[in-house]
Short mmCIF file of C-alpha atoms and ligand atoms in Angstrom, two decimals:
data_model
loop_
_atom_site.label_atom_id
_atom_site.label_comp_id
_atom_site.label_asym_id
_atom_site.label_seq_id
_atom_site.Cartn_x
_atom_site.Cartn_y
_atom_site.Cartn_z
CA MET A 21 3.56 28.95 17.78
CA ALA A 22 1.08 26.37 19.07
CA ALA A 23 0.46 22.83 17.90
CA GLU A 24 -2.67 22.66 15.75
CA LYS A 25 -4.89 20.14 13.98
CA ILE A 26 -4.68 19.43 10.26
CA GLN A 27 -8.07 20.15 8.72
CA THR A 28 -9.74 19.66 5.39
CA ASN A 29 -11.79 22.30 3.54
CA ASN A 30 -13.77 21.06 0.55
CA GLY A 31 -11.37 18.18 0.10
CA VAL A 32 -8.25 20.36 0.35
CA LEU A 33 -5.90 19.80 3.29
CA SER A 34 -5.16 22.78 5.45
CA VAL A 35 -1.83 22.16 7.16
CA PRO A 36 -0.62 24.45 9.96
CA ASN A 37 3.09 25.05 10.48
CA GLU A 38 3.02 22.92 13.63
CA PRO A 39 0.57 20.09 12.94
CA ILE A 40 -0.29 17.39 15.48
CA VAL A 41 0.22 13.97 13.91
CA PRO A 42 -0.77 10.85 15.87
CA PHE A 43 1.54 7.84 15.72
CA ILE A 44 1.23 4.18 16.69
CA GLU A 45 4.60 2.80 17.66
CA GLY A 46 3.77 -0.78 16.63
CA ASP A 47 4.68 -4.24 17.90
CA GLY A 48 7.87 -6.27 17.50
CA THR A 49 10.47 -4.13 15.73
CA GLY A 50 7.99 -1.21 15.67
CA PRO A 51 9.57 0.71 18.59
CA ASP A 52 13.07 0.46 17.04
CA ILE A 53 12.07 1.61 13.56
CA TRP A 54 9.72 4.32 14.78
CA ALA A 55 12.37 5.80 17.10
CA ALA A 56 14.90 5.85 14.26
CA ALA A 57 12.54 7.09 11.53
CA SER A 58 10.93 9.84 13.60
CA ARG A 59 14.35 11.30 14.44
CA VAL A 60 15.17 11.54 10.73
CA LEU A 61 11.76 13.05 9.92
CA ASP A 62 12.19 15.70 12.62
CA ALA A 63 15.72 16.52 11.51
CA ALA A 64 14.63 16.84 7.86
CA VAL A 65 11.76 19.19 8.76
CA GLU A 66 14.06 21.27 10.99
CA LYS A 67 16.69 21.52 8.26
CA ALA A 68 14.20 22.29 5.46
CA TYR A 69 12.29 25.01 7.30
CA GLY A 70 14.82 26.32 9.84
CA GLY A 71 12.43 25.93 12.78
CA GLU A 72 9.43 27.51 10.98
CA ARG A 73 7.71 24.15 10.81
CA LYS A 74 7.60 21.22 13.21
CA ILE A 75 5.50 18.07 13.60
CA HIS A 76 4.07 17.46 17.08
CA TRP A 77 3.88 13.67 17.36
CA LYS A 78 1.03 12.44 19.53
CA GLU A 79 1.20 8.82 20.64
CA ILE A 80 -1.96 6.76 20.24
CA LEU A 81 -2.20 3.13 21.24
CA ALA A 82 -2.88 -0.07 19.33
CA GLY A 83 -1.64 -3.65 19.54
CA GLU A 84 0.29 -5.12 22.45
CA LYS A 85 1.11 -1.77 24.05
CA ALA A 86 -2.59 -0.84 24.00
CA TYR A 87 -3.60 -4.21 25.40
CA ASN A 88 -1.06 -4.01 28.22
CA GLN A 89 -2.10 -0.50 29.17
CA THR A 90 -5.86 -0.56 28.57
CA GLY A 91 -6.98 -4.18 28.14
CA GLU A 92 -8.05 -3.38 24.56
CA TRP A 93 -6.16 -4.08 21.35
CA LEU A 94 -7.61 -1.16 19.43
CA PRO A 95 -9.10 1.40 21.85
CA ALA A 96 -11.94 3.62 20.60
CA GLU A 97 -9.80 6.69 21.51
CA THR A 98 -7.25 5.61 18.91
CA LEU A 99 -9.83 5.55 16.13
CA ASP A 100 -11.30 8.82 17.39
CA ALA A 101 -7.86 10.45 17.35
CA VAL A 102 -7.28 9.52 13.69
CA ARG A 103 -10.78 10.75 12.85
CA GLU A 104 -10.01 14.02 14.59
CA TYR A 105 -6.43 14.63 13.45
CA LEU A 106 -6.96 13.22 9.91
CA ILE A 107 -3.40 12.05 9.24
CA ALA A 108 -1.47 9.44 11.26
CA ILE A 109 1.51 7.12 10.91
CA LYS A 110 1.95 3.65 12.36
CA GLY A 111 4.44 0.88 12.92
CA PRO A 112 3.49 -2.73 12.19
CA LEU A 113 1.04 -4.63 14.39
CA THR A 114 1.10 -8.37 15.06
CA THR A 115 -1.70 -10.64 13.84
CA PRO A 116 -1.66 -14.20 15.20
CA ILE A 117 -1.99 -17.01 12.63
CA GLY A 118 -4.96 -19.38 12.57
CA GLY A 119 -6.76 -17.98 15.62
CA GLY A 120 -6.75 -15.14 18.15
CA ILE A 121 -7.58 -11.55 17.32
CA ARG A 122 -8.26 -10.48 13.77
CA SER A 123 -5.84 -8.08 12.14
CA LEU A 124 -5.74 -4.66 13.79
CA ASN A 125 -4.13 -3.31 10.62
CA VAL A 126 -7.12 -4.42 8.59
CA ALA A 127 -9.50 -3.17 11.32
CA LEU A 128 -7.97 0.33 11.16
CA ARG A 129 -8.42 0.40 7.38
CA GLN A 130 -12.02 -0.82 7.62
CA GLU A 131 -13.09 1.34 10.56
CA LEU A 132 -11.74 4.50 8.94
CA ASP A 133 -12.73 3.36 5.43
CA LEU A 134 -9.18 3.92 4.14
CA TYR A 135 -10.03 2.33 0.83
CA THR A 136 -6.74 2.83 -1.00
CA CYS A 137 -3.49 1.21 0.04
CA LEU A 138 -0.89 3.08 -1.98
CA ARG A 139 2.53 1.44 -2.19
CA PRO A 140 5.18 3.02 -4.42
CA VAL A 141 7.96 0.70 -5.55
CA ARG A 142 11.12 2.42 -6.77
CA TYR A 143 14.81 1.64 -6.83
CA PHE A 144 17.58 3.46 -4.94
CA THR A 145 20.91 3.20 -6.74
CA GLY A 146 23.25 0.76 -5.04
CA VAL A 147 20.62 -1.26 -3.17
CA PRO A 148 21.27 -5.00 -3.62
CA SER A 149 18.54 -6.71 -5.65
CA PRO A 150 17.93 -10.23 -6.99
CA VAL A 151 17.12 -8.94 -10.49
CA LYS A 152 19.54 -7.77 -13.18
CA ARG A 153 18.03 -4.33 -13.79
CA PRO A 154 16.21 -3.27 -10.63
CA GLU A 155 16.07 0.31 -11.95
CA ASP A 156 13.49 -0.87 -14.52
CA THR A 157 10.98 -1.41 -11.72
CA ASN A 158 9.10 1.78 -10.97
CA MET A 159 5.50 1.06 -10.10
CA VAL A 160 2.85 2.34 -7.73
CA ILE A 161 0.42 -0.19 -6.33
CA PHE A 162 -3.17 0.85 -5.63
CA ARG A 163 -4.56 -1.97 -3.52
CA GLU A 164 -8.25 -2.00 -2.57
CA ASN A 165 -8.16 -2.00 1.20
CA THR A 166 -11.63 -2.78 2.58
CA GLU A 167 -13.14 -5.70 0.65
CA ASP A 168 -12.28 -9.12 -0.80
CA ILE A 169 -11.60 -12.36 1.08
CA TYR A 170 -9.13 -10.23 3.08
CA ALA A 171 -12.01 -8.44 4.84
CA GLY A 172 -12.17 -11.41 7.19
CA ILE A 173 -15.63 -12.93 6.67
CA GLU A 174 -14.70 -16.49 7.55
CA PHE A 175 -16.24 -19.42 9.35
CA LYS A 176 -14.38 -22.15 11.15
CA GLU A 177 -14.39 -25.79 10.14
CA GLY A 178 -17.05 -27.77 12.05
CA SER A 179 -18.99 -24.66 13.17
CA ASP A 180 -22.76 -24.28 12.93
CA GLU A 181 -22.20 -21.36 10.57
CA VAL A 182 -20.31 -23.55 8.12
CA LYS A 183 -22.99 -26.26 8.31
CA LYS A 184 -25.67 -23.67 7.55
CA LEU A 185 -23.64 -22.13 4.74
CA VAL A 186 -22.93 -25.49 3.09
CA ALA A 187 -26.61 -26.48 3.30
CA PHE A 188 -27.57 -23.12 1.79
CA LEU A 189 -25.00 -23.38 -0.99
CA GLN A 190 -26.02 -26.92 -1.87
CA ASP A 191 -29.78 -26.79 -1.38
CA GLU A 192 -30.61 -23.26 -2.45
CA LEU A 193 -27.79 -22.14 -4.73
CA GLY A 194 -27.14 -25.40 -6.56
CA ALA A 195 -23.46 -25.76 -5.62
CA LYS A 196 -23.68 -29.54 -6.03
CA ASN A 197 -20.51 -30.34 -7.93
CA ILE A 198 -18.10 -28.99 -5.37
CA ARG A 199 -16.54 -31.03 -2.57
CA PHE A 200 -17.59 -29.76 0.87
CA PRO A 201 -16.01 -32.22 3.28
CA GLU A 202 -17.10 -31.71 6.90
CA THR A 203 -13.64 -30.35 7.59
CA SER A 204 -14.22 -27.31 5.33
CA GLY A 205 -13.70 -23.82 6.65
CA ILE A 206 -15.37 -21.16 4.50
CA GLY A 207 -14.37 -17.62 3.56
CA VAL A 208 -16.48 -15.08 1.69
CA LYS A 209 -15.15 -12.76 -0.99
CA PRO A 210 -17.17 -9.56 -1.43
CA VAL A 211 -16.07 -7.22 -4.25
CA SER A 212 -18.41 -4.32 -5.01
CA LYS A 213 -18.84 -1.93 -7.90
CA GLU A 214 -18.58 1.08 -5.54
CA GLY A 215 -15.44 -0.32 -3.92
CA THR A 216 -13.84 -1.00 -7.29
CA GLU A 217 -14.79 2.35 -8.75
CA ARG A 218 -13.39 4.48 -5.94
CA LEU A 219 -10.12 2.52 -5.98
CA VAL A 220 -9.71 2.64 -9.76
CA ARG A 221 -10.70 6.31 -9.79
CA SER A 222 -7.96 7.11 -7.27
CA ALA A 223 -5.41 5.13 -9.32
CA ILE A 224 -6.26 6.90 -12.58
CA GLN A 225 -6.33 10.31 -10.90
CA TYR A 226 -2.90 9.58 -9.40
CA ALA A 227 -1.57 8.51 -12.82
CA LEU A 228 -2.82 11.78 -14.32
CA ASP A 229 -1.46 13.93 -11.49
CA GLU A 230 1.93 12.25 -11.50
CA GLY A 231 2.39 12.01 -15.28
CA ARG A 232 2.34 8.21 -15.27
CA LYS A 233 1.80 6.29 -18.51
CA SER A 234 -0.53 3.42 -17.69
CA VAL A 235 -2.81 1.84 -15.12
CA THR A 236 -2.97 -1.97 -15.12
CA LEU A 237 -5.99 -3.65 -13.55
CA VAL A 238 -4.68 -6.90 -12.05
CA HIS A 239 -7.26 -9.61 -11.47
CA LYS A 240 -8.01 -13.32 -11.68
CA GLY A 241 -11.25 -12.66 -13.53
CA ASN A 242 -11.07 -15.75 -15.71
CA ILE A 243 -11.70 -17.91 -12.64
CA MET A 244 -13.52 -15.59 -10.20
CA LYS A 245 -15.83 -14.02 -12.74
CA PHE A 246 -18.24 -12.02 -10.59
CA THR A 247 -15.65 -10.63 -8.19
CA GLU A 248 -12.27 -10.28 -9.93
CA GLY A 249 -13.78 -10.35 -13.45
CA ALA A 250 -16.29 -7.70 -12.45
CA PHE A 251 -13.42 -5.61 -11.00
CA LYS A 252 -11.90 -5.54 -14.48
CA SER A 253 -15.16 -4.61 -16.27
CA TRP A 254 -16.17 -2.01 -13.71
CA GLY A 255 -12.65 -0.56 -13.88
CA TYR A 256 -12.74 -0.17 -17.67
CA ASP A 257 -16.28 1.27 -17.58
CA LEU A 258 -15.30 3.80 -14.94
CA ALA A 259 -12.18 4.80 -16.89
CA GLU A 260 -14.17 5.44 -20.06
CA ARG A 261 -17.08 7.12 -18.30
CA GLU A 262 -15.16 9.48 -16.00
CA PHE A 263 -11.83 9.95 -17.78
CA GLY A 264 -12.92 9.40 -21.42
CA ASP A 265 -10.77 12.04 -23.11
CA LYS A 266 -7.73 11.42 -20.92
CA VAL A 267 -7.38 7.64 -21.27
CA PHE A 268 -7.24 4.89 -23.88
CA THR A 269 -8.47 1.53 -22.60
CA TRP A 270 -7.81 -1.98 -23.82
CA ALA A 271 -11.59 -2.40 -23.86
CA GLU A 272 -11.63 0.32 -26.57
CA TYR A 273 -8.68 -1.41 -28.24
CA ASP A 274 -10.66 -4.68 -28.44
CA LYS A 275 -13.63 -2.88 -29.99
CA ILE A 276 -11.37 -1.37 -32.67
CA VAL A 277 -9.85 -4.80 -33.37
CA GLU A 278 -13.33 -6.20 -33.90
CA ALA A 279 -14.45 -3.35 -36.16
CA SER A 280 -11.25 -2.58 -38.10
CA GLY A 281 -8.52 -5.07 -37.23
CA ARG A 282 -5.41 -5.15 -35.04
CA GLU A 283 -3.36 -2.71 -37.10
CA ALA A 284 -6.01 -0.02 -36.65
CA ALA A 285 -6.17 -0.73 -32.92
CA ASP A 286 -2.36 -0.53 -32.57
CA LYS A 287 -2.41 2.77 -34.45
CA ALA A 288 -5.16 4.14 -32.19
CA GLN A 289 -3.20 3.17 -29.07
CA SER A 290 0.04 4.73 -30.41
CA GLU A 291 -1.80 7.95 -31.24
CA ALA A 292 -3.41 8.02 -27.78
CA GLU A 293 -0.01 7.51 -26.12
CA ALA A 294 1.56 10.22 -28.28
CA ALA A 295 -1.26 12.55 -27.19
CA GLY A 296 -0.34 11.88 -23.55
CA LYS A 297 -3.36 9.71 -22.75
CA ILE A 298 -3.03 7.13 -20.04
CA VAL A 299 -3.40 3.55 -21.22
CA ILE A 300 -5.76 1.52 -19.05
CA LYS A 301 -4.99 -2.17 -19.47
CA ASP A 302 -5.41 -5.37 -17.52
CA SER A 303 -3.44 -8.45 -16.65
CA ILE A 304 -4.41 -11.78 -15.12
CA ALA A 305 -2.67 -12.06 -11.77
CA ASP A 306 -0.59 -15.19 -12.41
CA ILE A 307 1.05 -13.98 -15.61
CA PHE A 308 1.38 -10.52 -14.08
CA LEU A 309 3.62 -11.98 -11.37
CA GLN A 310 5.88 -13.38 -14.10
CA GLN A 311 5.87 -10.24 -16.23
CA ILE A 312 6.77 -7.85 -13.42
CA LEU A 313 10.03 -9.82 -13.31
CA THR A 314 10.58 -10.28 -17.04
CA ARG A 315 9.09 -7.02 -18.42
CA PRO A 316 8.85 -4.55 -15.50
CA LYS A 317 9.10 -1.51 -17.79
CA GLU A 318 5.63 -2.32 -19.16
CA PHE A 319 3.94 -1.63 -15.83
CA ASP A 320 3.44 1.66 -14.09
CA VAL A 321 0.41 2.24 -11.83
CA VAL A 322 -1.18 -1.05 -10.76
CA ALA A 323 -4.76 -1.26 -9.42
CA THR A 324 -5.91 -4.46 -7.82
CA MET A 325 -7.99 -6.08 -5.10
CA ASN A 326 -6.97 -6.58 -1.52
CA LEU A 327 -5.37 -10.04 -1.50
CA ASN A 328 -3.64 -9.69 -4.88
CA GLY A 329 -2.33 -6.33 -3.70
CA ASP A 330 -0.91 -7.87 -0.56
CA TYR A 331 1.05 -10.52 -2.50
CA VAL A 332 2.12 -8.14 -5.25
CA SER A 333 3.41 -5.60 -2.68
CA ASP A 334 5.94 -7.98 -1.14
CA ALA A 335 6.93 -9.48 -4.51
CA LEU A 336 7.64 -6.06 -6.03
CA ALA A 337 9.44 -4.87 -2.89
CA ALA A 338 11.87 -7.78 -3.35
CA GLN A 339 12.74 -6.58 -6.86
CA VAL A 340 14.01 -3.23 -5.60
CA GLY A 341 15.87 -4.48 -2.54
CA GLY A 342 13.36 -5.98 -0.16
CA ILE A 343 10.75 -5.24 2.39
CA GLY A 344 13.12 -3.08 4.48
CA ILE A 345 12.61 -0.29 1.96
CA ALA A 346 8.89 -0.57 1.10
CA PRO A 347 6.66 2.30 2.21
CA GLY A 348 2.91 2.73 2.04
CA ALA A 349 -0.16 4.77 2.87
CA ASN A 350 -3.79 3.90 3.57
CA ILE A 351 -5.94 6.73 2.26
CA ASN A 352 -9.56 7.77 1.92
CA TYR A 353 -9.40 10.41 -0.81
CA ASP A 354 -12.96 11.56 -0.06
CA THR A 355 -12.66 12.30 3.67
CA GLY A 356 -8.94 13.12 3.69
CA HIS A 357 -8.14 10.51 6.35
CA ALA A 358 -4.85 8.69 5.92
CA ILE A 359 -2.59 6.37 7.90
CA PHE A 360 0.93 5.94 6.60
CA GLU A 361 2.64 2.60 7.28
CA ALA A 362 5.39 0.32 6.01
CA THR A 363 4.53 -2.68 3.84
CA HIS A 364 6.33 -5.12 6.13
CA GLY A 365 5.27 -6.62 9.45
CA THR A 366 6.68 -6.78 12.96
CA ALA A 367 9.69 -9.04 12.09
CA PRO A 368 9.42 -10.49 15.63
CA LYS A 369 12.76 -12.30 15.68
CA TYR A 370 14.52 -8.94 15.53
CA ALA A 371 12.33 -7.17 18.12
CA GLY A 372 14.35 -4.95 20.45
CA LEU A 373 17.68 -5.72 18.76
CA ASP A 374 18.05 -2.26 17.16
CA LYS A 375 18.87 -4.10 13.95
CA VAL A 376 16.30 -3.84 11.17
CA ASN A 377 16.10 -1.29 8.40
CA PRO A 378 13.98 1.74 9.40
CA SER A 379 13.66 2.88 5.76
CA SER A 380 10.16 1.50 5.13
CA VAL A 381 8.64 3.49 7.94
CA LEU A 382 10.86 6.49 7.17
CA LEU A 383 9.81 6.43 3.51
CA SER A 384 6.19 6.16 4.69
CA GLY A 385 6.99 9.38 6.57
CA ASP A 386 8.37 10.79 3.31
CA LEU A 387 4.98 10.03 1.71
CA LEU A 388 3.30 11.72 4.67
CA LEU A 389 5.41 14.86 4.24
CA ARG A 390 4.58 14.98 0.50
CA HIS A 391 0.90 14.48 1.38
CA LEU A 392 1.16 17.56 3.63
CA GLY A 393 2.88 19.46 0.84
CA TRP A 394 6.18 19.59 2.77
CA VAL A 395 8.10 18.58 -0.32
CA GLU A 396 11.38 20.29 0.65
CA ALA A 397 11.75 18.13 3.77
CA ALA A 398 10.76 15.00 1.83
CA ASP A 399 13.33 15.76 -0.87
CA LEU A 400 16.04 16.10 1.79
CA ILE A 401 15.19 12.60 3.03
CA MET A 402 15.38 11.18 -0.47
CA SER A 403 18.75 12.75 -1.21
CA SER A 404 20.09 11.57 2.15
CA MET A 405 18.88 8.03 1.39
CA ASP A 406 20.71 8.15 -1.96
CA LYS A 407 23.90 9.48 -0.37
CA THR A 408 23.87 7.04 2.55
CA ILE A 409 23.24 3.97 0.41
CA GLU A 410 25.87 5.11 -2.07
CA SER A 411 28.38 5.29 0.79
CA LYS A 412 27.47 1.64 1.61
CA VAL A 413 26.69 2.35 5.25
CA VAL A 414 23.59 0.17 5.61
CA THR A 415 21.58 -2.11 7.90
CA TYR A 416 22.00 -5.92 7.97
CA ASP A 417 19.50 -6.63 5.18
CA PHE A 418 21.54 -4.71 2.61
CA ALA A 419 24.93 -5.41 4.17
CA ARG A 420 24.54 -9.18 3.75
CA LEU A 421 24.12 -8.73 -0.01
CA MET A 422 26.56 -5.87 -0.68
CA ASP A 423 30.30 -6.15 -1.21
CA GLY A 424 32.32 -3.81 0.97
CA ALA A 425 29.39 -2.57 3.05
CA THR A 426 29.64 -1.22 6.60
CA GLU A 427 26.81 -2.70 8.64
CA VAL A 428 25.18 -0.33 11.12
CA SER A 429 22.28 -0.74 13.54
CA CYS A 430 18.77 0.62 12.99
CA SER A 431 19.55 3.71 15.08
CA GLY A 432 23.04 3.95 13.55
CA PHE A 433 21.48 4.10 10.09
CA ALA A 434 19.23 6.94 11.29
CA ASP A 435 22.33 8.78 12.61
CA GLU A 436 23.97 8.37 9.23
CA LEU A 437 20.87 9.63 7.40
CA ILE A 438 20.70 12.68 9.65
CA LYS A 439 24.38 13.38 9.01
CA ASN A 440 23.75 13.21 5.25
CA LEU A 441 20.63 15.41 5.20
N1 NDP B 6 0.82 -3.67 8.22
C1 NDP B 6 1.25 -4.42 9.21
O1 NDP B 6 1.28 -4.01 10.36
C2 NDP B 6 1.71 -5.81 8.89
C3 NDP B 6 1.76 -6.72 9.90
N2 NDP B 6 2.22 -7.98 9.66
C4 NDP B 6 2.29 -8.89 10.81
O2 NDP B 6 3.66 -8.99 11.20
C5 NDP B 6 3.91 -10.27 11.80
C6 NDP B 6 5.15 -10.92 11.20
O3 NDP B 6 4.90 -11.19 9.84
P1 NDP B 6 5.93 -11.86 8.84
O4 NDP B 6 5.15 -12.62 7.84
O5 NDP B 6 7.01 -12.51 9.58
O6 NDP B 6 6.52 -10.65 7.97
P2 NDP B 6 7.49 -9.46 8.37
O7 NDP B 6 7.36 -8.47 7.27
O8 NDP B 6 7.27 -8.98 9.73
O9 NDP B 6 8.96 -10.10 8.36
C7 NDP B 6 9.40 -11.03 7.41
C8 NDP B 6 10.87 -10.84 7.11
O10 NDP B 6 11.00 -9.65 6.34
C9 NDP B 6 12.22 -9.01 6.65
N3 NDP B 6 11.93 -7.71 7.25
C10 NDP B 6 10.78 -7.26 7.82
N4 NDP B 6 10.92 -6.01 8.23
C11 NDP B 6 12.17 -5.63 7.92
C12 NDP B 6 12.91 -4.43 8.08
N5 NDP B 6 12.37 -3.34 8.68
N6 NDP B 6 14.18 -4.41 7.67
C13 NDP B 6 14.73 -5.47 7.07
N7 NDP B 6 14.10 -6.64 6.88
C14 NDP B 6 12.83 -6.70 7.30
C15 NDP B 6 12.96 -9.94 7.62
O11 NDP B 6 13.69 -10.82 6.76
P3 NDP B 6 14.94 -11.73 7.11
O12 NDP B 6 14.41 -12.84 7.99
O13 NDP B 6 15.36 -12.22 5.76
O14 NDP B 6 15.97 -10.89 7.78
C16 NDP B 6 11.79 -10.62 8.30
O15 NDP B 6 12.14 -11.83 8.92
C17 NDP B 6 2.62 -11.08 11.59
O16 NDP B 6 1.90 -11.05 12.78
C18 NDP B 6 1.89 -10.33 10.49
O17 NDP B 6 0.51 -10.53 10.56
C19 NDP B 6 2.67 -8.37 8.41
C20 NDP B 6 2.63 -7.48 7.38
C21 NDP B 6 2.11 -6.14 7.52
O1 AKG B 7 -2.53 -7.25 9.13
C1 AKG B 7 -1.61 -8.04 9.04
O2 AKG B 7 -1.17 -8.67 10.00
C2 AKG B 7 -0.96 -8.28 7.70
C3 AKG B 7 -1.23 -7.16 6.75
C4 AKG B 7 -0.40 -7.21 5.53
O3 AKG B 7 0.33 -8.13 5.24
C5 AKG B 7 -0.45 -6.07 4.64
O4 AKG B 7 -1.31 -5.21 4.77
O5 AKG B 7 0.36 -6.00 3.70
MG1 MG B 8 1.37 -7.80 3.40
#
């Protein structure tokens, strides 16, 4: 059978038995983790389908490898390939701090309009964790992926752009009470109704499809009223308008409190929950970061803006054993385009040492397989992860926190996973 493209028909993926899936190897530890993870993915597909199905990996370039080979960090052919083949997977790409190129990871999300960054956070039994009951953390982050201060609209201290912006803010927009020393750099934070609605819609739809109990809108809307505050209001409005009979929102709860008191509102929420409705609630970002540690069971699907989502992703990953085991996917649910990638970065100090944990990129591959509907292969990976971790054969990140563990290399961990498939 020949390798074929994945296509989409009226929003439904059409996946051949031998799909072509582009991959970006990534910088730093990228080559190590991709080599290990792709071997496990191939072995799981082979075992699940006995040779009937097979992924044809097609390398596309980005980052240092692209620059060395083509003189460009993100060649147009790479973007075209993802447009053409729909689904891709990538390793991490380096972004220099304080200067140099802007993030290629962010550029990929923006260029392909991959507006949802989906990051599931779940615990594998036996993984060392800094919290007492890591199994209580089971959340899925929906991070808006194209807007916010993270989009990169920034102007450097001392530049003409900053001088013009400050003059505009002071003279035309009345921003008189704020310090603007000459040394100010300025960033701009766009958050739109459309951007919020498509992200929140995807989070609620996911919660419905996956039988989740709640969606929490995480924001700092008390301080940033027209960006983060608007995110909250637009999110509630969308939930009530598009999912009215399937959800119960805290905005509705507040209205019932006003009309009939708290007892009536509590009763309405209990009845909605008993009827299987999804509760749409919100939390201010600072207290949210405390409560995911102290009351993790109260949170399920989490929808938030780009920067909050970035911070929350790494914080939640720590609760279930760290960034070595944190997968993700960047998805446009309207066009069907998706790039799967780990939450972590290039971990440069470990580059080329065959040392780090390949699980984040492997579990991103697990998400990819589920996205294709290849659930049997994905389930094999999950059971092998459980078995391997239970046997305490792990990479350095877990071994340093586990009593009686056998530390193996990145590739050694892949060997062990393949053995346990
Ligand atoms: N999507 C992407 O491509 C991303 C790219 N980046 C980029 O990566 C670069 C480095 O960023 P940095 O802030 O250091 O964050 P990293 O996530 O790369 O690494 C931070 C630390 O996390 C741990 N870690 C990372 N990956 C693994 C793994 N696979 N297994 C086990 N532990 C792991 C290591 O901890 P320890 O030291 O404790 O062993 C490592 O030192 C930057 O250029 C950044 O911009 C960052 C995030 C995402
Ligand atoms: O693009 C980068 O370098 C960092 C991205 C990041 O931290 C993330 O998406 O979680
Ligand atoms: Mg991050």
